[in-house]
Tab-separated table of C-alpha atoms in Angstrom:
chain	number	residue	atom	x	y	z
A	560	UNK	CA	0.000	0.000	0.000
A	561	UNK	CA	1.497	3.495	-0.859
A	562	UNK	CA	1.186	6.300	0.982
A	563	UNK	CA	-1.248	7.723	-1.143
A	564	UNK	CA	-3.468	4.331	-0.698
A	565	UNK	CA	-3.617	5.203	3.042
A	566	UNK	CA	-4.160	9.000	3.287
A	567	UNK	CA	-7.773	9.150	1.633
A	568	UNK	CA	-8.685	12.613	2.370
A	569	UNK	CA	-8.347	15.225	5.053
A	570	UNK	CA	-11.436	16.223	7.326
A	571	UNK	CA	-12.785	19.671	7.404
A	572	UNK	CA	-14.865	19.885	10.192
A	573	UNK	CA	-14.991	23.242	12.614
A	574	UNK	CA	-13.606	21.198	15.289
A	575	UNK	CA	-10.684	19.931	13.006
A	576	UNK	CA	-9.982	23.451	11.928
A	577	UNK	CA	-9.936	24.565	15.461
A	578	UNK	CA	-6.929	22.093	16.329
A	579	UNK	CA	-4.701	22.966	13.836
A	580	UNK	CA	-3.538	25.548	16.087
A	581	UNK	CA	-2.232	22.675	18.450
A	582	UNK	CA	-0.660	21.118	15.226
A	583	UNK	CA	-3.454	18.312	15.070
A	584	UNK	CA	-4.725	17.127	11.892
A	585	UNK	CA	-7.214	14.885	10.836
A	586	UNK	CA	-7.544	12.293	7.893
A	587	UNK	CA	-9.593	9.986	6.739
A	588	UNK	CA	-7.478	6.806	5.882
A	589	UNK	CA	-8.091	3.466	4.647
A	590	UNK	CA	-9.692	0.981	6.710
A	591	UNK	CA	-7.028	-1.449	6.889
A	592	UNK	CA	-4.656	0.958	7.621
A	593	UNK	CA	-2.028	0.409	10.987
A	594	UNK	CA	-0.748	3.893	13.301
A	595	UNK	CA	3.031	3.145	11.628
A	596	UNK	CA	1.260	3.177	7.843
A	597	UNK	CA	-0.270	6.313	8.744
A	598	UNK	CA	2.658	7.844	10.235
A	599	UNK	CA	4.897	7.173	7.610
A	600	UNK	CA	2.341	8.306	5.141
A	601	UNK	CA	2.011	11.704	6.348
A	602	UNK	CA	5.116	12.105	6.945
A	603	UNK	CA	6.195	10.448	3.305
A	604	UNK	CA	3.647	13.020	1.828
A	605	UNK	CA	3.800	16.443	3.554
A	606	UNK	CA	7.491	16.265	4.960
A	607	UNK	CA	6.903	16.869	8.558
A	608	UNK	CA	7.864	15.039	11.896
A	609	UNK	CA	4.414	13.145	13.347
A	610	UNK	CA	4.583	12.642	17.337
A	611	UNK	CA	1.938	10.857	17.666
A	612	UNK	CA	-1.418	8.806	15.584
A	613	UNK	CA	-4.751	7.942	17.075
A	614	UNK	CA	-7.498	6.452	15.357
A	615	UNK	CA	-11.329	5.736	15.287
A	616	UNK	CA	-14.041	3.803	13.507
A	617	UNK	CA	-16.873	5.737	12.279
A	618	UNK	CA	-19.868	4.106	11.479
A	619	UNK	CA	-22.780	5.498	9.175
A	620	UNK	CA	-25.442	6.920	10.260
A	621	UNK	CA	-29.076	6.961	9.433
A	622	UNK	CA	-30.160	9.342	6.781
A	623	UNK	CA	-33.799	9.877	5.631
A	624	UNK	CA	-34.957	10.596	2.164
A	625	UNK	CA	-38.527	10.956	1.863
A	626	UNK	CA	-40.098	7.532	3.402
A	627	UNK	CA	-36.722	5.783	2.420
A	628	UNK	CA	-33.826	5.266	4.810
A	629	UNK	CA	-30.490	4.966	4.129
A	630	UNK	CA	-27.453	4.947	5.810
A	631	UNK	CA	-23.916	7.165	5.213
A	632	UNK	CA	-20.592	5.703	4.951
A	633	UNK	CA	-18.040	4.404	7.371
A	634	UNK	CA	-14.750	5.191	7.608
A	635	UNK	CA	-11.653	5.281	9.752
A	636	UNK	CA	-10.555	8.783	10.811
A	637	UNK	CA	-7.035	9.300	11.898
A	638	UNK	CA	-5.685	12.172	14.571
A	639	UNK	CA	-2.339	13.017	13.516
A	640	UNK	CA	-0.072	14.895	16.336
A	641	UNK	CA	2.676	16.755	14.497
A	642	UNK	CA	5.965	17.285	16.749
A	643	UNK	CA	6.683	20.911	17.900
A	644	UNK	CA	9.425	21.506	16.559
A	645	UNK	CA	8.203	20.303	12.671
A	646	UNK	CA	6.722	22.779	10.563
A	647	UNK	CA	2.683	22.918	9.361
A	648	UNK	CA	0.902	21.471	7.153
A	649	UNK	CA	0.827	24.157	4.476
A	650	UNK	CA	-2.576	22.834	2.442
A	651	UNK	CA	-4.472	23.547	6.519
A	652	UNK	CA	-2.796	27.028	6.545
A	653	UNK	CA	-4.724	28.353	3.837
A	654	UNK	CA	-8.255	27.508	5.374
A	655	UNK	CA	-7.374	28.452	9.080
C-alpha cells in the first residue's frame, strides 16, 4: 500500500480546523490501515515530523430521504499529532 493508498482525504470539520492551532490534523485513511502506515504516510507526503497517531471507527449513520432510509458511509478517521518543533501542514494554513 502506498502512501497515497492510506491517506484518503483530510477532514474539514470546525472542530478539526480549530486544532490545527495545536498542530493536530485529521484524515480519513483506509480501513485497513495500521498507526506506523499512517505515520509514515504523512510524513512520506507532507514532509513533517508526526509525534503521535490515534485512530477511530466511524460508522454510518441513518439518513432519511422521503419515506426511504439509508445509511452514510463508514470510515476510519485518523488524529495526527505533528511534533513541535516540525513545521505545518501548508494545504491547513490556507483555510485556518
Amino acid at each position: 500500500m502506498t502512501a497515497y493508498d492510506v491517506i484518503i482525504r483530510p477532514i474539514i470539520s470546525e472542530k478539526s480546523l480549530s486544532e490545527i492551532g495545536n498542530k493536530k490534523y485529521y484524515f480519513e485513511v483506509a480501513k485497513k490501515a495500521t498507526k506506523p502506515q499512517i505515520k509514515k504516510a504523512v510524513e512520506e507526503i507532507f514532509k513533517v515530523k508526526v509525534e503521535s497517531v490515534n485512530t477511530a471507527n466511524v460508522y454510518g449513520k441513518i439518513k432519511r430521504q422521503g419515506r426511504t432510509e439509508g445509511l452514510t458511509g463508514n470510515y476510519k478517521k485518523a488524529i495526527v499529532q505533528l511534533s513541535s518543533d516540525s513545521k505545518s501542514i501548508e494545504f491547513f494554513d490556507s483555510l485556518s
